[in-house]
Every structure is written in C-alpha cells, then in structure tokens.
mmCIF file of N, CA and C in Angstrom:
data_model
loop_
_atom_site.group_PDB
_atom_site.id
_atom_site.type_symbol
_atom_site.label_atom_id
_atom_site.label_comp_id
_atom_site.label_asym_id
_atom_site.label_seq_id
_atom_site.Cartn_x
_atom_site.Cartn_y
_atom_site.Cartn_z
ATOM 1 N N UNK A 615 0.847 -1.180 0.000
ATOM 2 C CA UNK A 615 0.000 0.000 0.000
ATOM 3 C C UNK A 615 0.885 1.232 0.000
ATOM 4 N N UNK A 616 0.644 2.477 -0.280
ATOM 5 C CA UNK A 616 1.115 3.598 -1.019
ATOM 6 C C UNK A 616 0.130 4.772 0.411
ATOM 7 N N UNK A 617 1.276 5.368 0.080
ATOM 8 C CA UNK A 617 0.580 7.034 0.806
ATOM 9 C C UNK A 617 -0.825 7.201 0.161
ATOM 10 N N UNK A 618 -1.351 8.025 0.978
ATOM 11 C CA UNK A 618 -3.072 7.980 0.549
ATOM 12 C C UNK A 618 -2.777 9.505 -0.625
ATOM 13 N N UNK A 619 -3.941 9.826 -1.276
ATOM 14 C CA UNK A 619 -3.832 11.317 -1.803
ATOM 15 C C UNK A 619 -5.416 11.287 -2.021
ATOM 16 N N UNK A 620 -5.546 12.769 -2.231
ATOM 17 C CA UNK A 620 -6.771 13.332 -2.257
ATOM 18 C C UNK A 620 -7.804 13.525 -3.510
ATOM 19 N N UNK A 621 -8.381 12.966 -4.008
ATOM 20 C CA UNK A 621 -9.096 13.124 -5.663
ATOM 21 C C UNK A 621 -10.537 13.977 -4.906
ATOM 22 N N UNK A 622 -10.421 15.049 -5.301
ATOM 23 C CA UNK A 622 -11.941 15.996 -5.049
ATOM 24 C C UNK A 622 -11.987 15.871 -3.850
ATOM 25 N N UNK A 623 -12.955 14.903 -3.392
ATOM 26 C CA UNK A 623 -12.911 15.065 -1.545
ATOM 27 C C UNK A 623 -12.945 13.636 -1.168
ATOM 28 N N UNK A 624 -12.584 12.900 -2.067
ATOM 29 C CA UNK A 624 -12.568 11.213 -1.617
ATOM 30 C C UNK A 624 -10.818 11.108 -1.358
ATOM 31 N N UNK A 625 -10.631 10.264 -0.012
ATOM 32 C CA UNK A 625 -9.293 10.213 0.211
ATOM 33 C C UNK A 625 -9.050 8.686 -0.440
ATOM 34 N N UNK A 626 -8.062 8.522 -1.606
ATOM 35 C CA UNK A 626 -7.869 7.667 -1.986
ATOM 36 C C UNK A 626 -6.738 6.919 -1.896
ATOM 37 N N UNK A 627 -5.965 5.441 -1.754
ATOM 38 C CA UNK A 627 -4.616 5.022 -1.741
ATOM 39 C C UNK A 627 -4.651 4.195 -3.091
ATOM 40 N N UNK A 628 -3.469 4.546 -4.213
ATOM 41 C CA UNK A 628 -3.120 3.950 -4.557
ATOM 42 C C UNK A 628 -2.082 2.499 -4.572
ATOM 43 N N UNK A 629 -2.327 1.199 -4.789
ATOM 44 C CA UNK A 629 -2.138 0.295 -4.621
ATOM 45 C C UNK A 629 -1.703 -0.777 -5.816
ATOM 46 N N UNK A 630 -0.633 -1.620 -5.749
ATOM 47 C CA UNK A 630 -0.743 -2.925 -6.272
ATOM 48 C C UNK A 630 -2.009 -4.001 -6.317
ATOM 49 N N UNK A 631 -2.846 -4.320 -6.959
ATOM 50 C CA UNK A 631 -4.094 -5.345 -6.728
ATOM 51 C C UNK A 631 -3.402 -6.745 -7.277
ATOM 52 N N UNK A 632 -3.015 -7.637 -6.497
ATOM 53 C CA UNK A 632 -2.899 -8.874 -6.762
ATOM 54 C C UNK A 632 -3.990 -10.150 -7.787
ATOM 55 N N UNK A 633 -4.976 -9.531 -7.400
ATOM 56 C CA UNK A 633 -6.260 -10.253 -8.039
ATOM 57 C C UNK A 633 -6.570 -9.564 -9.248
ATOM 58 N N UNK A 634 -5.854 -8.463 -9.612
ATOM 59 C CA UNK A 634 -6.316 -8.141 -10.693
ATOM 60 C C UNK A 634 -4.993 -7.738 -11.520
ATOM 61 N N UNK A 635 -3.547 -7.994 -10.848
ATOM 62 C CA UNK A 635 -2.154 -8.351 -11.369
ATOM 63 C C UNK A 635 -1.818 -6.634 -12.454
ATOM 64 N N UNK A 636 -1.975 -5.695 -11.116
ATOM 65 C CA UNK A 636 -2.190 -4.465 -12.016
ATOM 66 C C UNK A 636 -2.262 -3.286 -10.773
ATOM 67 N N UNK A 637 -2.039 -1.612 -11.130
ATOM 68 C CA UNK A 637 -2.466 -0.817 -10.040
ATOM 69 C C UNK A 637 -3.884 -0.226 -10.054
ATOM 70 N N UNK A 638 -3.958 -0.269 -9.108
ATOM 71 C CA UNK A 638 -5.620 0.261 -8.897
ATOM 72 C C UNK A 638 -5.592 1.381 -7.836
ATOM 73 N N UNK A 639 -6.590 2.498 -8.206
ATOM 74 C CA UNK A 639 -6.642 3.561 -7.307
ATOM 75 C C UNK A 639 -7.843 3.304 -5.961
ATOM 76 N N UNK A 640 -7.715 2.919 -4.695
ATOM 77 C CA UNK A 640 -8.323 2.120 -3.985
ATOM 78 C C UNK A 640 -9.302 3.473 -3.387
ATOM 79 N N UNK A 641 -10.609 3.684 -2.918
ATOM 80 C CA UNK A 641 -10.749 4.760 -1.728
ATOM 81 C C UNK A 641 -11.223 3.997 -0.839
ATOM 82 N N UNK A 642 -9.823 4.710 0.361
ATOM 83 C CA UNK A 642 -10.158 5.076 1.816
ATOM 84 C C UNK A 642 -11.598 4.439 2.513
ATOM 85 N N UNK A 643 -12.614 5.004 2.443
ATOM 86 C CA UNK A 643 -13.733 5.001 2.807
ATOM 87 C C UNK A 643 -14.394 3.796 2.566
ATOM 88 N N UNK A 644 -13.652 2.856 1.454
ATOM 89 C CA UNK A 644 -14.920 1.681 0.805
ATOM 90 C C UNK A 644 -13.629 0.385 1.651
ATOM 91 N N UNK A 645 -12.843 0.837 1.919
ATOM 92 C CA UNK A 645 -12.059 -0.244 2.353
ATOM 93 C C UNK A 645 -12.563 -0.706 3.750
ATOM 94 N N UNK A 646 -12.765 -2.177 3.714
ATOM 95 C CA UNK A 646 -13.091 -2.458 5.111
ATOM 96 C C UNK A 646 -11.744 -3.544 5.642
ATOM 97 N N UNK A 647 -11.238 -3.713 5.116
ATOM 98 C CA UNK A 647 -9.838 -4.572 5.733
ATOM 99 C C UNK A 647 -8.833 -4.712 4.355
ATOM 100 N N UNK A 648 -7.170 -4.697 5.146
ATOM 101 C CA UNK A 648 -6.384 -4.794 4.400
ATOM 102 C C UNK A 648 -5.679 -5.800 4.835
ATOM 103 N N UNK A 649 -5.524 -7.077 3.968
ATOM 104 C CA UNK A 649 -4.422 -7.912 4.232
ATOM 105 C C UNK A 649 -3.152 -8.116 3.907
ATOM 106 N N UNK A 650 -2.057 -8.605 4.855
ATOM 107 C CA UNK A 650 -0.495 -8.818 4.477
ATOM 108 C C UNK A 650 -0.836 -10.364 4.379
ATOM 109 N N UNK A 651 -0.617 -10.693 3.548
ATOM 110 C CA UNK A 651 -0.842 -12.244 2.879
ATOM 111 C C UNK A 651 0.647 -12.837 2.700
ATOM 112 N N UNK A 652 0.849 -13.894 3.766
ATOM 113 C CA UNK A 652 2.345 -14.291 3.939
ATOM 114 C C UNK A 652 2.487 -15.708 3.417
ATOM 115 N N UNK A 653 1.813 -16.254 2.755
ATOM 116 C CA UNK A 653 1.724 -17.659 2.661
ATOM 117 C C UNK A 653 2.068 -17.400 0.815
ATOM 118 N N UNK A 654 3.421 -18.039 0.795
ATOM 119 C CA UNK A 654 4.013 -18.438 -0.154
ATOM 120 C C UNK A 654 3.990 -18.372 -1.419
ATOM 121 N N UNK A 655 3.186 -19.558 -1.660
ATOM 122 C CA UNK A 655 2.353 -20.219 -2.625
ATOM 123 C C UNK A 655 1.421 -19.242 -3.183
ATOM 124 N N UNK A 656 0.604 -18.393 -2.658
ATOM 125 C CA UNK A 656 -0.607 -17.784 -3.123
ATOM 126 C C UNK A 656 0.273 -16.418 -3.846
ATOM 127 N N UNK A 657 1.272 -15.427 -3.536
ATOM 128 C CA UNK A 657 1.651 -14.563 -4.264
ATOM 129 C C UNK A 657 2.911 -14.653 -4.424
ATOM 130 N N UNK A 658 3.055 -13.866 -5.465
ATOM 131 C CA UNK A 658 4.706 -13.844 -5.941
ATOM 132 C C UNK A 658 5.633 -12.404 -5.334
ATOM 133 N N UNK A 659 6.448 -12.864 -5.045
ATOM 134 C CA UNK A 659 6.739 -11.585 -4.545
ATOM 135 C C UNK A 659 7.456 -10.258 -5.684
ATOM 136 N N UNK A 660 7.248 -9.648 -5.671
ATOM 137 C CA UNK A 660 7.228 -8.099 -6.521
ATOM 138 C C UNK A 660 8.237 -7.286 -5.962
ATOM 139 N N UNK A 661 9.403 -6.434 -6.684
ATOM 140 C CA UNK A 661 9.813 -5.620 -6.583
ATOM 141 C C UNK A 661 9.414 -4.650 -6.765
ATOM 142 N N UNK A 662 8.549 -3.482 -5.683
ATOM 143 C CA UNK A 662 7.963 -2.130 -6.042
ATOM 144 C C UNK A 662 8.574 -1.456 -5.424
ATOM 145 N N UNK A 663 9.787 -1.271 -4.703
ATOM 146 C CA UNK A 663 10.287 0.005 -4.027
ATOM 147 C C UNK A 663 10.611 1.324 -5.556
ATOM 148 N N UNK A 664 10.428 0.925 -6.843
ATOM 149 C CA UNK A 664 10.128 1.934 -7.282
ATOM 150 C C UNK A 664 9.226 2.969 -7.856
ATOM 151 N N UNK A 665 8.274 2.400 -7.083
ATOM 152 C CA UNK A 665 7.528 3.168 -7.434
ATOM 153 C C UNK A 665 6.492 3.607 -6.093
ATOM 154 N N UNK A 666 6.245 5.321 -6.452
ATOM 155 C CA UNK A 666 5.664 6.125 -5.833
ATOM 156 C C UNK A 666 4.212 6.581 -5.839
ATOM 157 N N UNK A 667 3.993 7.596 -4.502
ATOM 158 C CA UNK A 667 2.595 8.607 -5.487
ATOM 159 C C UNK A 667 3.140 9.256 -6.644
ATOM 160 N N UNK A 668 4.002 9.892 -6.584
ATOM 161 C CA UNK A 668 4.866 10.345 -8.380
ATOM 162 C C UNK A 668 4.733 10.155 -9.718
ATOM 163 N N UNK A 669 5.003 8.076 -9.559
ATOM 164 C CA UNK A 669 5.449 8.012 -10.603
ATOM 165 C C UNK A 669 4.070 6.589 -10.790
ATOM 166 N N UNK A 670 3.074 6.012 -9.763
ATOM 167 C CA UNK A 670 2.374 4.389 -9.868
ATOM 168 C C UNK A 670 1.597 4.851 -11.111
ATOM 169 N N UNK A 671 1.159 6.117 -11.784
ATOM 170 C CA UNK A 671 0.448 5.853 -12.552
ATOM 171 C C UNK A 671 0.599 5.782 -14.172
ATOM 172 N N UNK A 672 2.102 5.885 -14.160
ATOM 173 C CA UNK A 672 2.900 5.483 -15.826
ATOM 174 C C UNK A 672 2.721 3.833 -15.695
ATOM 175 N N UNK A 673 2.768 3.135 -14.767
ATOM 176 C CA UNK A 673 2.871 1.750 -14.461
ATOM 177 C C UNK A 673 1.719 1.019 -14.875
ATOM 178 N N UNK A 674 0.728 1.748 -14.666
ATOM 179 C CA UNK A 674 -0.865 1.388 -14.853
ATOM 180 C C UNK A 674 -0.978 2.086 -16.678
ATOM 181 N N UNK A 675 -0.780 2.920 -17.012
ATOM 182 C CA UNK A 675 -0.923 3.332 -18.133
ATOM 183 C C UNK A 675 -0.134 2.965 -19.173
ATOM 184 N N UNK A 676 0.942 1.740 -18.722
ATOM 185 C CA UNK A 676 1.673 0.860 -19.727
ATOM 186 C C UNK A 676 0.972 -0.401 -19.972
ATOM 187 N N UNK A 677 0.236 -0.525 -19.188
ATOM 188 C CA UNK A 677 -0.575 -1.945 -19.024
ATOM 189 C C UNK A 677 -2.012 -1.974 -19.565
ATOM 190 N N UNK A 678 -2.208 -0.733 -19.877
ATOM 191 C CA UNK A 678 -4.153 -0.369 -20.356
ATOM 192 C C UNK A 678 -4.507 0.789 -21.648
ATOM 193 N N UNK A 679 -5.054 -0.157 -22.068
ATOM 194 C CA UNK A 679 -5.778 1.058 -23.530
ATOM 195 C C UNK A 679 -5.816 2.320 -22.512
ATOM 196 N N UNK A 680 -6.056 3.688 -23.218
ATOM 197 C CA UNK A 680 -5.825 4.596 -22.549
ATOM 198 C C UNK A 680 -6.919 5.286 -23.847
ATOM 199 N N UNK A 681 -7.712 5.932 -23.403
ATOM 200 C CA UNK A 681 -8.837 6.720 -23.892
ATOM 201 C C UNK A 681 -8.739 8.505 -23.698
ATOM 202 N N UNK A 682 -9.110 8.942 -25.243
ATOM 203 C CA UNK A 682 -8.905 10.276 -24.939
ATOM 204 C C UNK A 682 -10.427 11.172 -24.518
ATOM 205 N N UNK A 683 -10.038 11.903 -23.375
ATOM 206 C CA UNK A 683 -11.394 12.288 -22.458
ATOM 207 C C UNK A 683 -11.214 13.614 -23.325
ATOM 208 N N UNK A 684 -12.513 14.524 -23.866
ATOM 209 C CA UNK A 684 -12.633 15.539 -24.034
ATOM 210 C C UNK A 684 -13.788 15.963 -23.846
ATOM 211 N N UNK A 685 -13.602 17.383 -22.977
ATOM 212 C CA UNK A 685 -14.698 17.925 -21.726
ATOM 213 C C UNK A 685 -14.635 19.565 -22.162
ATOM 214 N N UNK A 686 -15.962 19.813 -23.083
ATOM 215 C CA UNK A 686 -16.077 21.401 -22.722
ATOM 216 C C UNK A 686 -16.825 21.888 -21.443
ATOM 217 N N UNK A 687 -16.327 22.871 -21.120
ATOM 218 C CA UNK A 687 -16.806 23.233 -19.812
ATOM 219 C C UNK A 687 -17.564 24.392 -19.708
ATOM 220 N N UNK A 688 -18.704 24.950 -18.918
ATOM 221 C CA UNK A 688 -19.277 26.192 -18.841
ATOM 222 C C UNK A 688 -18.445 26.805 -17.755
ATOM 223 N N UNK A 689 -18.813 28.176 -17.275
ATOM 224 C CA UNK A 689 -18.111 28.394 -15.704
ATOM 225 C C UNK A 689 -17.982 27.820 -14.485
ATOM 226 N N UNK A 690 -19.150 27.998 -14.237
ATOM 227 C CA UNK A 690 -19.963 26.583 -13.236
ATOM 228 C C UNK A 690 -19.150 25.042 -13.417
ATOM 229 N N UNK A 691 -19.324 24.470 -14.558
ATOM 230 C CA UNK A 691 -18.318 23.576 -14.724
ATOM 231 C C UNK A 691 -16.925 23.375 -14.580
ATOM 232 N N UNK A 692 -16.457 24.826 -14.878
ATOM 233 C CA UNK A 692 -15.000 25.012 -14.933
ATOM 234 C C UNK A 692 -14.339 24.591 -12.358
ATOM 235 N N UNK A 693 -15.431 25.758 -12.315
ATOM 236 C CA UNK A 693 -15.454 25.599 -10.829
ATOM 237 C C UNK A 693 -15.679 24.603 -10.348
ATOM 238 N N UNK A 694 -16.527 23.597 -10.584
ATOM 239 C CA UNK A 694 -16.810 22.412 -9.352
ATOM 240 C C UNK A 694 -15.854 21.103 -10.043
ATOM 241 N N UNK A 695 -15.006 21.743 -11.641
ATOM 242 C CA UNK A 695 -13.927 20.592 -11.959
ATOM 243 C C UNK A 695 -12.909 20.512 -11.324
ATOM 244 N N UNK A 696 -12.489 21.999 -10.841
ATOM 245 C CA UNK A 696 -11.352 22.427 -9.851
ATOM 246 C C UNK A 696 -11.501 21.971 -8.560
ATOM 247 N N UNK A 697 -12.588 21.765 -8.223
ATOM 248 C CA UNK A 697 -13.099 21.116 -6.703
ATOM 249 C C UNK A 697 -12.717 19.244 -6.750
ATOM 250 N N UNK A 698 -13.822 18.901 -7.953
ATOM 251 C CA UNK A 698 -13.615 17.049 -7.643
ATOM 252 C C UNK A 698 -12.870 16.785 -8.248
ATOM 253 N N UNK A 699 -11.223 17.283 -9.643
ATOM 254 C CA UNK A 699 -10.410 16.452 -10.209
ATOM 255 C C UNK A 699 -9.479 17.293 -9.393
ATOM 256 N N UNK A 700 -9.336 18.285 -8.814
ATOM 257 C CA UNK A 700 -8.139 18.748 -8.484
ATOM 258 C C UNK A 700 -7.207 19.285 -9.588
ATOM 259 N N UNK A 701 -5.873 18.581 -9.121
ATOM 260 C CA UNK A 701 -4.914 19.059 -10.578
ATOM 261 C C UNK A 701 -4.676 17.494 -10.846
ATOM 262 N N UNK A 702 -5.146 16.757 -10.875
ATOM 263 C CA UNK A 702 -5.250 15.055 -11.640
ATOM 264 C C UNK A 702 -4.978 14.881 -13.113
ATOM 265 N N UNK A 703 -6.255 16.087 -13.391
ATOM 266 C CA UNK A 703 -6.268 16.443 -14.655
ATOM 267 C C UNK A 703 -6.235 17.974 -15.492
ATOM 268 N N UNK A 704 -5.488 18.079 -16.320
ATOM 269 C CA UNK A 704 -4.636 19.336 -16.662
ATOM 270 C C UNK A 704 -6.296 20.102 -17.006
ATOM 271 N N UNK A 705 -6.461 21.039 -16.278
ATOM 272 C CA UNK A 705 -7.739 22.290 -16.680
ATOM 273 C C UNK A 705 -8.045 23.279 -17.480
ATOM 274 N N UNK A 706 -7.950 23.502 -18.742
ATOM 275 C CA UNK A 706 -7.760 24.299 -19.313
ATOM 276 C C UNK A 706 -8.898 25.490 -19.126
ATOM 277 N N UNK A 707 -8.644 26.847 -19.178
ATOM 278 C CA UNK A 707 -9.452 27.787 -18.436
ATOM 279 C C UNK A 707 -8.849 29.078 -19.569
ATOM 280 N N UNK A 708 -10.073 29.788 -19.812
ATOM 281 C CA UNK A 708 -10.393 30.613 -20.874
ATOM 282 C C UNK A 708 -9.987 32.208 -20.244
ATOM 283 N N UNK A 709 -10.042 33.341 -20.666
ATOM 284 C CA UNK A 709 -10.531 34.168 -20.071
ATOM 285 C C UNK A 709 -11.924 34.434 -19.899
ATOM 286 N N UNK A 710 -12.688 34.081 -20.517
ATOM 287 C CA UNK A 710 -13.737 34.393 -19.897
ATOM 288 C C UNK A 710 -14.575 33.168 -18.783
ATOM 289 N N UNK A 711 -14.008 32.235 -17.959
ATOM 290 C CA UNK A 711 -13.812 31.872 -17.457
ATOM 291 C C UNK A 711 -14.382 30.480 -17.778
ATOM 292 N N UNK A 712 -15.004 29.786 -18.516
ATOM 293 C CA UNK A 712 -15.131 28.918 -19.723
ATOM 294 C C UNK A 712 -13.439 27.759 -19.431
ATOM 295 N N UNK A 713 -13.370 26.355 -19.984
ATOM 296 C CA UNK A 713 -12.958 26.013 -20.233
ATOM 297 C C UNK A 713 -13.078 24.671 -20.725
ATOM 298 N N UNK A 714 -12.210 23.805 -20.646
ATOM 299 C CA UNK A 714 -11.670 22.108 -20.962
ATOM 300 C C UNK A 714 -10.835 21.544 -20.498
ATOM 301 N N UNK A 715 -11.141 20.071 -21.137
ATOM 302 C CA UNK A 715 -10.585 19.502 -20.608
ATOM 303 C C UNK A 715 -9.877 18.401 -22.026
ATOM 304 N N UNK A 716 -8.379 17.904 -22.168
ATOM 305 C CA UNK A 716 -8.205 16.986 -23.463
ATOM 306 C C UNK A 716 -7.249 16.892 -22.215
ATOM 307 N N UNK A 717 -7.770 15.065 -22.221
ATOM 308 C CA UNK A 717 -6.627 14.331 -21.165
ATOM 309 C C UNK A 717 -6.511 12.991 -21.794
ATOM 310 N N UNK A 718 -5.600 12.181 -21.460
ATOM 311 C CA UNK A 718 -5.683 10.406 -22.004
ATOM 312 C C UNK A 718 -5.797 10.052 -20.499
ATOM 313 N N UNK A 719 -6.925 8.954 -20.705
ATOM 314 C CA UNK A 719 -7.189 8.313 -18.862
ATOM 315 C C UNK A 719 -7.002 6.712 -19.425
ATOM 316 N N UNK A 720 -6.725 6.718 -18.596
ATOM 317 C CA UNK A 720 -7.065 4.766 -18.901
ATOM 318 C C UNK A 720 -8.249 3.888 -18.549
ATOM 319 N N UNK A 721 -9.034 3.281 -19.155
ATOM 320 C CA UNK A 721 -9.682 2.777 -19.782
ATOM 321 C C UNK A 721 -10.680 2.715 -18.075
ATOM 322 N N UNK A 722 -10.155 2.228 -17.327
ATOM 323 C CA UNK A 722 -10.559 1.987 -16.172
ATOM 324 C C UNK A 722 -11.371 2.834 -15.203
ATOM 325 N N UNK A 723 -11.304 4.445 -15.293
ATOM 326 C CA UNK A 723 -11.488 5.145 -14.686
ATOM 327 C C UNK A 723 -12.214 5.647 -15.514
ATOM 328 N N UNK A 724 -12.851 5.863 -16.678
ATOM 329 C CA UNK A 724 -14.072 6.194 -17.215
ATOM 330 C C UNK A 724 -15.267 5.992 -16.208
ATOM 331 N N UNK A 725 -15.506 4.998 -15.451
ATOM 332 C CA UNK A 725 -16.922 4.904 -14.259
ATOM 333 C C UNK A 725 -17.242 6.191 -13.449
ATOM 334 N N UNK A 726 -15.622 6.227 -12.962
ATOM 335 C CA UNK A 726 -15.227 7.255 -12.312
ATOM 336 C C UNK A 726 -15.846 8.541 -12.648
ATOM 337 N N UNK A 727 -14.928 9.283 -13.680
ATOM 338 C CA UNK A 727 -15.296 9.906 -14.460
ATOM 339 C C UNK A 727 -16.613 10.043 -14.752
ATOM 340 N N UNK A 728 -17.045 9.423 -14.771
ATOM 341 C CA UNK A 728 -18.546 9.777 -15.948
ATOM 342 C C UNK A 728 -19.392 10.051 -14.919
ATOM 343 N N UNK A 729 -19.541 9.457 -13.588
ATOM 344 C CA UNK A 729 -20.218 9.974 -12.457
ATOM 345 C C UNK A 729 -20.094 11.466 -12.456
ATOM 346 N N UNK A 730 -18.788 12.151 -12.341
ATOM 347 C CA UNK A 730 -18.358 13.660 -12.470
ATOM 348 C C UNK A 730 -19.277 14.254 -13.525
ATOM 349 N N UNK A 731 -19.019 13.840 -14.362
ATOM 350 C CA UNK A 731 -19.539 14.477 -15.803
ATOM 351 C C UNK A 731 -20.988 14.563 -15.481
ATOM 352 N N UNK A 732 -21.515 13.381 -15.230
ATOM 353 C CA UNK A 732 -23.144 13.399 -15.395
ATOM 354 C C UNK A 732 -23.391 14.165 -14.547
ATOM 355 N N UNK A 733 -22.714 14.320 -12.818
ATOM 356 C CA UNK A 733 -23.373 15.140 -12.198
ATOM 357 C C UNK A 733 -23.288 16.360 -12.518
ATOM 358 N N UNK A 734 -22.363 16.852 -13.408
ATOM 359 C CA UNK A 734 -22.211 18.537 -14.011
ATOM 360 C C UNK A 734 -23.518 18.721 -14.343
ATOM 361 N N UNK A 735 -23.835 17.552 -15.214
ATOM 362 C CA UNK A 735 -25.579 18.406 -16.193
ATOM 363 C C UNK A 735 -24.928 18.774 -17.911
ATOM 364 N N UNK A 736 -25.330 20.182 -17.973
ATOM 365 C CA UNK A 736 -25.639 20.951 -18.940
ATOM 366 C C UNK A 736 -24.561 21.622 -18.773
ATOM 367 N N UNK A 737 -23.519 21.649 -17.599
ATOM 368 C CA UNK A 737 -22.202 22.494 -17.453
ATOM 369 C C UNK A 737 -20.999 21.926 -17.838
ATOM 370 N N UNK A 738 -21.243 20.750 -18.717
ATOM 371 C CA UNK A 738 -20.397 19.570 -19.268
ATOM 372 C C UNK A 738 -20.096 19.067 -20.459
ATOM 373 N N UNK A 739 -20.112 19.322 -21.547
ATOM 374 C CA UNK A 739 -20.012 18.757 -23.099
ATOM 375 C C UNK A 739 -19.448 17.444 -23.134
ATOM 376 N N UNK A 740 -19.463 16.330 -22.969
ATOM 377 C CA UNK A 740 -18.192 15.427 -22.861
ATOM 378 C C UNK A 740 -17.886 14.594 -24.680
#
C-alpha cells in the first residue's frame, strides 16, 4: 500500500491489486480490511520500491488502452472541476472563465469519471 492522496474530496490510496495483477486507485472510505498475505504459494513476490505517489500511474498506463477524455466546460463547470479532479487532470481555463478539458485516462477510470460528468448536467459537453 502507497501514501493515501486526495481526488476531489474522496481520500484515496493507490495500490498494487494482486487479483487483478495491475495498479488500482483504492478509496479510503470503501475499504473495510487490508491484508499482508504471507503464505508463499498464493503470491509472488514483486519488486515495487520503485515506485511512488509520483510516478504508480505510468505503471498502470503501460498496461491499459488509454482513452482520450474531451470535456467542454461552462463556468460553473470550470469551478466544481477544480473542486472534484483537483490538478489530476490538466484544466484548461479561458478568459472568460469557460474552459476544458483533453486528457488520455485509462480505460478503467471512465466509471469514475462519468459519475463527475453526469453530475455537471448541462455544465459539461463530454
């Protein structure tokens, strides 16, 4: 398990998933137990001391189709994107306070995503 970090207001840890032989962005809140699984046979052991919060998500994005997200934004939109992606994803912002979004996500986090989007409404182009 990995230092936790913050996506919008869900505290999330990124992680190694054994069962799914890949990284996965875990949240905080849905976790009800974490196991150290010492028995042999069942996992292989992994060299990850290189990798960080920094760098786990080039690791995941070598391993997965990667989809290009494109998001026009109203104002309203522009504001509550700055609230739930943070700086996750690069914001592009207009002067007149208008913007977008052109990111590559991986394939996986579209669920994610699209929850965001839908809850925008009409403040969302996707």
């Amino acid at each position: 398990m990995a230092s936790h970090d913050i996506w919008g207001s869900t505290i999330v840890c990124p992680a190694y998933c054994f069962s799914r032989d890949d990284y996965r962005l875990f949240r905080c809140d849905r976790m009800l137990s974490v196991v150290y699984e010492t028995e042999p046979a069942v996992l292989k052991p992994l060299d990850l001391r290189h990798v960080h919060l920094g760098n786990w998500e080039s690791f995941v994005k070598m391993k997965q189709e990667l989809i290009r997200l494109e998001v026009e934004l109203s104002i309203e939109g522009v504001q509550r994107c700055e609230t739930e992606l943070g700086r996750r994803i690069k914001l592009h912002i207009r002067k007149d306070g208008t913007g977008w979004l052109d990111h590559f996500t991986v394939k996986s986090d579209i669920p994610f995503l699209a929850k965001i989007f839908i809850g925008l409404g009409t403040e969302a182009i996707v």
